[in-house]
mmCIF file with all atom_site columns, C-alpha atoms in Angstrom:
data_model
loop_
_atom_site.group_PDB
_atom_site.id
_atom_site.type_symbol
_atom_site.label_atom_id
_atom_site.label_alt_id
_atom_site.label_comp_id
_atom_site.label_asym_id
_atom_site.label_entity_id
_atom_site.label_seq_id
_atom_site.pdbx_PDB_ins_code
_atom_site.Cartn_x
_atom_site.Cartn_y
_atom_site.Cartn_z
_atom_site.occupancy
_atom_site.B_iso_or_equiv
_atom_site.pdbx_formal_charge
_atom_site.auth_seq_id
_atom_site.auth_comp_id
_atom_site.auth_asym_id
_atom_site.auth_atom_id
_atom_site.pdbx_PDB_model_num
ATOM 1   C CA . MET A 1 1   ? -6.355  -13.437 23.436  1.00 44.00 ? 1   MET A CA 1
ATOM 2   C CA . ASN A 1 2   ? -10.054 -13.316 22.637  1.00 49.00 ? 2   ASN A CA 1
ATOM 3   C CA . LYS A 1 3   ? -10.747 -14.185 19.037  1.00 63.00 ? 3   LYS A CA 1
ATOM 4   C CA . ILE A 1 4   ? -13.673 -12.310 17.543  1.00 68.00 ? 4   ILE A CA 1
ATOM 5   C CA . THR A 1 5   ? -16.151 -14.205 15.434  1.00 77.00 ? 5   THR A CA 1
ATOM 6   C CA . ILE A 1 6   ? -17.710 -12.216 12.624  1.00 81.00 ? 6   ILE A CA 1
ATOM 7   C CA . VAL A 1 7   ? -20.881 -13.706 11.202  1.00 79.00 ? 7   VAL A CA 1
ATOM 8   C CA . ARG A 1 8   ? -21.911 -12.822 7.665   1.00 81.00 ? 8   ARG A CA 1
ATOM 9   C CA . PRO A 1 9   ? -25.046 -10.644 7.815   1.00 83.00 ? 9   PRO A CA 1
ATOM 10  C CA . GLU A 1 10  ? -28.025 -11.620 5.703   1.00 86.00 ? 10  GLU A CA 1
ATOM 11  C CA . GLU A 1 11  ? -28.062 -8.320  3.823   1.00 90.00 ? 11  GLU A CA 1
ATOM 12  C CA . SER A 1 12  ? -24.669 -6.802  3.152   1.00 92.00 ? 12  SER A CA 1
ATOM 13  C CA . GLN A 1 13  ? -22.454 -5.547  0.381   1.00 94.00 ? 13  GLN A CA 1
ATOM 14  C CA . PRO A 1 14  ? -18.677 -5.624  -0.011  1.00 94.00 ? 14  PRO A CA 1
ATOM 15  C CA . ALA A 1 15  ? -16.776 -2.441  0.772   1.00 95.00 ? 15  ALA A CA 1
ATOM 16  C CA . ARG A 1 16  ? -14.652 -1.135  -2.088  1.00 95.00 ? 16  ARG A CA 1
ATOM 17  C CA . ALA A 1 17  ? -10.952 -1.807  -1.466  1.00 95.00 ? 17  ALA A CA 1
ATOM 18  C CA . ILE A 1 18  ? -7.740  -0.477  -2.998  1.00 95.00 ? 18  ILE A CA 1
ATOM 19  C CA . TRP A 1 19  ? -4.378  -2.093  -2.270  1.00 94.00 ? 19  TRP A CA 1
ATOM 20  C CA . TYR A 1 20  ? -0.665  -1.786  -2.922  1.00 92.00 ? 20  TYR A CA 1
ATOM 21  C CA . ASP A 1 21  ? 2.429   -3.894  -2.332  1.00 90.00 ? 21  ASP A CA 1
ATOM 22  C CA . ARG A 1 22  ? 5.675   -2.960  -0.548  1.00 88.00 ? 22  ARG A CA 1
ATOM 23  C CA . LYS A 1 23  ? 8.769   -4.958  0.408   1.00 88.00 ? 23  LYS A CA 1
ATOM 24  C CA . LYS A 1 24  ? 7.593   -5.962  3.879   1.00 90.00 ? 24  LYS A CA 1
ATOM 25  C CA . TYR A 1 25  ? 3.922   -4.957  3.921   1.00 92.00 ? 25  TYR A CA 1
ATOM 26  C CA . VAL A 1 26  ? 0.739   -5.043  1.887   1.00 92.00 ? 26  VAL A CA 1
ATOM 27  C CA . THR A 1 27  ? -1.686  -2.185  2.465   1.00 93.00 ? 27  THR A CA 1
ATOM 28  C CA . VAL A 1 28  ? -5.425  -2.514  1.897   1.00 95.00 ? 28  VAL A CA 1
ATOM 29  C CA . ASN A 1 29  ? -7.717  0.499   2.246   1.00 95.00 ? 29  ASN A CA 1
ATOM 30  C CA . PHE A 1 30  ? -11.450 -0.138  2.468   1.00 96.00 ? 30  PHE A CA 1
ATOM 31  C CA . ILE A 1 31  ? -13.421 2.903   1.351   1.00 95.00 ? 31  ILE A CA 1
ATOM 32  C CA . VAL A 1 32  ? -16.359 3.395   3.730   1.00 95.00 ? 32  VAL A CA 1
ATOM 33  C CA . HIS A 1 33  ? -17.777 6.836   4.521   1.00 94.00 ? 33  HIS A CA 1
ATOM 34  C CA . LYS A 1 34  ? -17.884 7.411   8.303   1.00 95.00 ? 34  LYS A CA 1
ATOM 35  C CA . PRO A 1 35  ? -17.418 3.748   9.292   1.00 95.00 ? 35  PRO A CA 1
ATOM 36  C CA . LYS A 1 36  ? -18.856 2.558   12.592  1.00 94.00 ? 36  LYS A CA 1
ATOM 37  C CA . ASP A 1 37  ? -19.193 -0.763  14.429  1.00 93.00 ? 37  ASP A CA 1
ATOM 38  C CA . VAL A 1 38  ? -15.964 -1.813  12.718  1.00 94.00 ? 38  VAL A CA 1
ATOM 39  C CA . GLN A 1 39  ? -14.812 -5.388  13.308  1.00 94.00 ? 39  GLN A CA 1
ATOM 40  C CA . VAL A 1 40  ? -11.677 -6.778  11.661  1.00 94.00 ? 40  VAL A CA 1
ATOM 41  C CA . ASP A 1 41  ? -10.485 -10.361 12.009  1.00 93.00 ? 41  ASP A CA 1
ATOM 42  C CA . ILE A 1 42  ? -6.958  -10.737 10.590  1.00 93.00 ? 42  ILE A CA 1
ATOM 43  C CA . GLN A 1 43  ? -5.821  -14.349 10.252  1.00 93.00 ? 43  GLN A CA 1
ATOM 44  C CA . THR A 1 44  ? -2.650  -15.768 8.704   1.00 94.00 ? 44  THR A CA 1
ATOM 45  C CA . ASP A 1 45  ? -4.365  -16.672 5.436   1.00 94.00 ? 45  ASP A CA 1
ATOM 46  C CA . LYS A 1 46  ? -7.337  -14.290 5.249   1.00 93.00 ? 46  LYS A CA 1
ATOM 47  C CA . MET A 1 47  ? -9.131  -11.348 6.791   1.00 94.00 ? 47  MET A CA 1
ATOM 48  C CA . ILE A 1 48  ? -12.779 -10.557 7.462   1.00 94.00 ? 48  ILE A CA 1
ATOM 49  C CA . LEU A 1 49  ? -14.168 -7.032  7.688   1.00 94.00 ? 49  LEU A CA 1
ATOM 50  C CA . TYR A 1 50  ? -17.578 -6.022  9.017   1.00 95.00 ? 50  TYR A CA 1
ATOM 51  C CA . CYS A 1 51  ? -18.790 -2.450  9.457   1.00 95.00 ? 51  CYS A CA 1
ATOM 52  C CA . LYS A 1 52  ? -21.594 0.012   8.822   1.00 95.00 ? 52  LYS A CA 1
ATOM 53  C CA . ASN A 1 53  ? -21.489 3.482   7.320   1.00 94.00 ? 53  ASN A CA 1
ATOM 54  C CA . ASP A 1 54  ? -23.270 6.659   8.446   1.00 92.00 ? 54  ASP A CA 1
ATOM 55  C CA . THR A 1 55  ? -26.509 5.590   6.724   1.00 93.00 ? 55  THR A CA 1
ATOM 56  C CA . ASP A 1 56  ? -26.385 2.116   8.350   1.00 92.00 ? 56  ASP A CA 1
ATOM 57  C CA . ASP A 1 57  ? -25.509 0.246   5.153   1.00 94.00 ? 57  ASP A CA 1
ATOM 58  C CA . VAL A 1 58  ? -23.800 -3.015  6.153   1.00 95.00 ? 58  VAL A CA 1
ATOM 59  C CA . PHE A 1 59  ? -20.420 -3.943  4.620   1.00 96.00 ? 59  PHE A CA 1
ATOM 60  C CA . TYR A 1 60  ? -18.869 -7.391  4.807   1.00 95.00 ? 60  TYR A CA 1
ATOM 61  C CA . ASN A 1 61  ? -15.679 -8.547  3.087   1.00 94.00 ? 61  ASN A CA 1
ATOM 62  C CA . VAL A 1 62  ? -13.784 -11.840 3.179   1.00 93.00 ? 62  VAL A CA 1
ATOM 63  C CA . LEU A 1 63  ? -10.312 -11.563 1.689   1.00 94.00 ? 63  LEU A CA 1
ATOM 64  C CA . PRO A 1 64  ? -8.199  -14.741 1.309   1.00 94.00 ? 64  PRO A CA 1
ATOM 65  C CA . PHE A 1 65  ? -4.578  -13.548 0.934   1.00 94.00 ? 65  PHE A CA 1
ATOM 66  C CA . TYR A 1 66  ? -2.185  -14.397 -1.893  1.00 94.00 ? 66  TYR A CA 1
ATOM 67  C CA . GLU A 1 67  ? 0.422   -15.472 0.714   1.00 94.00 ? 67  GLU A CA 1
ATOM 68  C CA . ASN A 1 68  ? 0.346   -15.901 4.483   1.00 94.00 ? 68  ASN A CA 1
ATOM 69  C CA . ILE A 1 69  ? 0.968   -12.907 6.732   1.00 94.00 ? 69  ILE A CA 1
ATOM 70  C CA . GLN A 1 70  ? 2.184   -12.280 10.273  1.00 93.00 ? 70  GLN A CA 1
ATOM 71  C CA . ILE A 1 71  ? -0.911  -11.567 12.322  1.00 89.00 ? 71  ILE A CA 1
ATOM 72  C CA . ASN A 1 72  ? 0.941   -10.146 15.345  1.00 89.00 ? 72  ASN A CA 1
ATOM 73  C CA . ASP A 1 73  ? 2.504   -7.387  13.241  1.00 87.00 ? 73  ASP A CA 1
ATOM 74  C CA . SER A 1 74  ? -0.562  -6.539  11.150  1.00 89.00 ? 74  SER A CA 1
ATOM 75  C CA . ARG A 1 75  ? -2.825  -3.646  12.130  1.00 89.00 ? 75  ARG A CA 1
ATOM 76  C CA . GLU A 1 76  ? -5.996  -1.812  11.220  1.00 91.00 ? 76  GLU A CA 1
ATOM 77  C CA . ARG A 1 77  ? -6.865  1.829   11.728  1.00 92.00 ? 77  ARG A CA 1
ATOM 78  C CA . VAL A 1 78  ? -10.243 3.464   11.242  1.00 94.00 ? 78  VAL A CA 1
ATOM 79  C CA . TYR A 1 79  ? -10.397 6.912   9.641   1.00 93.00 ? 79  TYR A CA 1
ATOM 80  C CA . ASP A 1 80  ? -13.304 9.184   8.733   1.00 93.00 ? 80  ASP A CA 1
ATOM 81  C CA . ARG A 1 81  ? -13.622 7.862   5.179   1.00 93.00 ? 81  ARG A CA 1
ATOM 82  C CA . SER A 1 82  ? -11.732 4.576   5.187   1.00 94.00 ? 82  SER A CA 1
ATOM 83  C CA . ILE A 1 83  ? -10.353 1.628   7.103   1.00 95.00 ? 83  ILE A CA 1
ATOM 84  C CA . HIS A 1 84  ? -6.622  1.086   6.568   1.00 95.00 ? 84  HIS A CA 1
ATOM 85  C CA . ILE A 1 85  ? -5.242  -2.427  6.961   1.00 93.00 ? 85  ILE A CA 1
ATOM 86  C CA . LEU A 1 86  ? -1.469  -2.963  7.143   1.00 93.00 ? 86  LEU A CA 1
ATOM 87  C CA . LEU A 1 87  ? -0.467  -6.603  6.631   1.00 94.00 ? 87  LEU A CA 1
ATOM 88  C CA . ARG A 1 88  ? 3.091   -7.724  7.389   1.00 93.00 ? 88  ARG A CA 1
ATOM 89  C CA . LYS A 1 89  ? 4.276   -10.311 4.877   1.00 93.00 ? 89  LYS A CA 1
ATOM 90  C CA . LEU A 1 90  ? 5.541   -13.629 6.179   1.00 91.00 ? 90  LEU A CA 1
ATOM 91  C CA . LYS A 1 91  ? 8.045   -13.644 3.291   1.00 89.00 ? 91  LYS A CA 1
ATOM 92  C CA . PRO A 1 92  ? 9.490   -10.110 2.968   1.00 87.00 ? 92  PRO A CA 1
ATOM 93  C CA . ASP A 1 93  ? 11.037  -8.997  -0.325  1.00 86.00 ? 93  ASP A CA 1
ATOM 94  C CA . TYR A 1 94  ? 8.557   -11.175 -2.206  1.00 86.00 ? 94  TYR A CA 1
ATOM 95  C CA . SER A 1 95  ? 6.221   -9.406  -4.588  1.00 88.00 ? 95  SER A CA 1
ATOM 96  C CA . TRP A 1 96  ? 2.505   -10.187 -4.523  1.00 90.00 ? 96  TRP A CA 1
ATOM 97  C CA . PRO A 1 97  ? 1.234   -10.131 -8.135  1.00 88.00 ? 97  PRO A CA 1
ATOM 98  C CA . HIS A 1 98  ? -2.342  -9.945  -6.810  1.00 89.00 ? 98  HIS A CA 1
ATOM 99  C CA . LEU A 1 99  ? -4.005  -9.552  -3.443  1.00 92.00 ? 99  LEU A CA 1
ATOM 100 C CA . GLN A 1 100 ? -6.045  -12.748 -3.327  1.00 91.00 ? 100 GLN A CA 1
ATOM 101 C CA . LYS A 1 101 ? -5.144  -16.391 -3.824  1.00 85.00 ? 101 LYS A CA 1
ATOM 102 C CA . ASP A 1 102 ? -7.597  -16.623 -6.699  1.00 86.00 ? 102 ASP A CA 1
ATOM 103 C CA . GLU A 1 103 ? -6.375  -14.769 -9.782  1.00 84.00 ? 103 GLU A CA 1
ATOM 104 C CA . ALA A 1 104 ? -9.943  -13.779 -10.673 1.00 84.00 ? 104 ALA A CA 1
ATOM 105 C CA . ARG A 1 105 ? -10.225 -10.346 -9.108  1.00 83.00 ? 105 ARG A CA 1
ATOM 106 C CA . PRO A 1 106 ? -13.569 -9.348  -7.595  1.00 89.00 ? 106 PRO A CA 1
ATOM 107 C CA . SER A 1 107 ? -15.026 -6.070  -8.826  1.00 91.00 ? 107 SER A CA 1
ATOM 108 C CA . TRP A 1 108 ? -14.640 -4.456  -5.376  1.00 93.00 ? 108 TRP A CA 1
ATOM 109 C CA . ILE A 1 109 ? -10.796 -4.765  -5.346  1.00 93.00 ? 109 ILE A CA 1
ATOM 110 C CA . SER A 1 110 ? -8.566  -2.418  -7.316  1.00 92.00 ? 110 SER A CA 1
ATOM 111 C CA . VAL A 1 111 ? -4.894  -1.463  -7.308  1.00 90.00 ? 111 VAL A CA 1
ATOM 112 C CA . ASP A 1 112 ? -3.819  1.831   -5.746  1.00 88.00 ? 112 ASP A CA 1
ATOM 113 C CA . PHE A 1 113 ? -1.526  2.982   -8.564  1.00 84.00 ? 113 PHE A CA 1
ATOM 114 C CA . ASP A 1 114 ? -0.772  6.270   -6.763  1.00 82.00 ? 114 ASP A CA 1
ATOM 115 C CA . ASN A 1 115 ? 1.054   4.333   -4.030  1.00 79.00 ? 115 ASN A CA 1
ATOM 116 C CA . TRP A 1 116 ? 2.253   1.333   -6.024  1.00 73.00 ? 116 TRP A CA 1
ATOM 117 C CA . ARG A 1 117 ? 6.007   1.024   -6.586  1.00 69.00 ? 117 ARG A CA 1
ATOM 118 C CA . ASP A 1 118 ? 7.991   -1.505  -8.581  1.00 65.00 ? 118 ASP A CA 1
ATOM 119 C CA . TRP A 1 119 ? 10.280  -2.118  -5.628  1.00 61.00 ? 119 TRP A CA 1
ATOM 120 C CA . GLU A 1 120 ? 11.819  -5.388  -6.853  1.00 60.00 ? 120 GLU A CA 1
ATOM 121 C CA . ASN A 1 121 ? 14.597  -3.585  -8.744  1.00 58.00 ? 121 ASN A CA 1
ATOM 122 C CA . GLU A 1 122 ? 14.524  -0.455  -6.590  1.00 56.00 ? 122 GLU A CA 1
ATOM 123 C CA . LEU A 1 123 ? 18.034  -0.808  -5.111  1.00 54.00 ? 123 LEU A CA 1
ATOM 124 C CA . GLU A 1 124 ? 19.714  -1.374  -8.468  1.00 53.00 ? 124 GLU A CA 1
ATOM 125 C CA . ASP A 1 125 ? 17.754  1.403   -10.194 1.00 52.00 ? 125 ASP A CA 1
ATOM 126 C CA . GLY A 1 126 ? 18.606  3.913   -7.485  1.00 56.00 ? 126 GLY A CA 1
ATOM 127 C CA . LYS A 1 127 ? 22.298  2.993   -7.540  1.00 62.00 ? 127 LYS A CA 1
ATOM 128 C CA . GLU A 1 128 ? 22.454  3.362   -11.308 1.00 64.00 ? 128 GLU A CA 1
ATOM 129 C CA . GLU A 1 129 ? 20.796  6.792   -11.121 1.00 65.00 ? 129 GLU A CA 1
ATOM 130 C CA . PHE A 1 130 ? 23.180  7.865   -8.339  1.00 64.00 ? 130 PHE A CA 1
ATOM 131 C CA . ASP A 1 131 ? 26.232  6.693   -10.340 1.00 71.00 ? 131 ASP A CA 1
ATOM 132 C CA . MET A 1 132 ? 25.056  8.664   -13.395 1.00 70.00 ? 132 MET A CA 1
ATOM 133 C CA . TYR A 1 133 ? 24.551  11.776  -11.244 1.00 66.00 ? 133 TYR A CA 1
ATOM 134 C CA . ALA A 1 134 ? 27.986  11.370  -9.593  1.00 68.00 ? 134 ALA A CA 1
ATOM 135 C CA . ASP A 1 135 ? 29.646  11.000  -13.017 1.00 70.00 ? 135 ASP A CA 1
ATOM 136 C CA . MET A 1 136 ? 27.891  14.134  -14.278 1.00 68.00 ? 136 MET A CA 1
ATOM 137 C CA . ILE A 1 137 ? 29.040  16.179  -11.238 1.00 67.00 ? 137 ILE A CA 1
ATOM 138 C CA . LYS A 1 138 ? 32.597  14.889  -11.613 1.00 67.00 ? 138 LYS A CA 1
ATOM 139 C CA . GLU A 1 139 ? 32.625  15.764  -15.315 1.00 69.00 ? 139 GLU A CA 1
ATOM 140 C CA . MET A 1 140 ? 31.293  19.257  -14.653 1.00 63.00 ? 140 MET A CA 1
ATOM 141 C CA . SER A 1 141 ? 33.890  19.945  -11.953 1.00 63.00 ? 141 SER A CA 1
ATOM 142 C CA . THR A 1 142 ? 36.888  18.766  -13.986 1.00 65.00 ? 142 THR A CA 1
ATOM 143 C CA . LYS A 1 143 ? 36.151  20.509  -17.289 1.00 63.00 ? 143 LYS A CA 1
ATOM 144 C CA . ASN A 1 144 ? 37.916  23.806  -18.016 1.00 60.00 ? 144 ASN A CA 1
ATOM 145 C CA . LYS A 1 145 ? 35.141  26.327  -17.903 1.00 61.00 ? 145 LYS A CA 1
ATOM 146 C CA . GLY A 1 146 ? 37.171  29.390  -18.924 1.00 63.00 ? 146 GLY A CA 1
ATOM 147 C CA . GLU A 1 147 ? 37.056  32.764  -17.243 1.00 67.00 ? 147 GLU A CA 1
ATOM 148 C CA . ALA A 1 148 ? 34.191  33.913  -15.092 1.00 67.00 ? 148 ALA A CA 1
ATOM 149 C CA . PRO A 1 149 ? 31.673  36.103  -16.976 1.00 67.00 ? 149 PRO A CA 1
ATOM 150 C CA . ASP A 1 150 ? 31.835  39.878  -16.626 1.00 71.00 ? 150 ASP A CA 1
ATOM 151 C CA . MET A 1 151 ? 28.867  41.030  -14.537 1.00 69.00 ? 151 MET A CA 1
ATOM 152 C CA . ASP A 1 152 ? 29.442  44.763  -14.510 1.00 71.00 ? 152 ASP A CA 1
ATOM 153 C CA . ASP A 1 153 ? 26.078  45.352  -16.158 1.00 72.00 ? 153 ASP A CA 1
ATOM 154 C CA . LEU A 1 154 ? 24.324  44.060  -13.006 1.00 69.00 ? 154 LEU A CA 1
ATOM 155 C CA . ASP A 1 155 ? 25.385  47.037  -10.894 1.00 68.00 ? 155 ASP A CA 1
ATOM 156 C CA . SER A 1 156 ? 22.422  49.186  -9.938  1.00 64.00 ? 156 SER A CA 1
ATOM 157 C CA . ASP A 1 157 ? 23.934  52.677  -9.889  1.00 57.00 ? 157 ASP A CA 1
#
């Protein structure tokens, strides 16, 4: 397997990134309009991104991860307006409180609250909701509801 080496360009800026956490994966989306010359180096403890946009602005990001990841099951995909990175956690079912090892968050990283879920208690919360719904259905089916309403006024004669 040929390992790519990405050298930091002299003039570059970090691409804006939004991320969210799931049980087995962490997703990072780098927002770059019409990315080209995209190079991504995903390692167990960090990732490096290099690309240009349609106006040849150079973007370079180094992202040391909060925890180690599985590199063989992590992928990147380039879209018209972003670069999606899917990182498989080495320890599934373990919540990442932040994306990087360092708690000080750079200004170019933000949380994707539209896709974020508090999945740690997801199984218990869903079961509790289902039990409440099942009890409500059971209660509605066992109560004496009386006679059916007279609907003679609905005839269209």
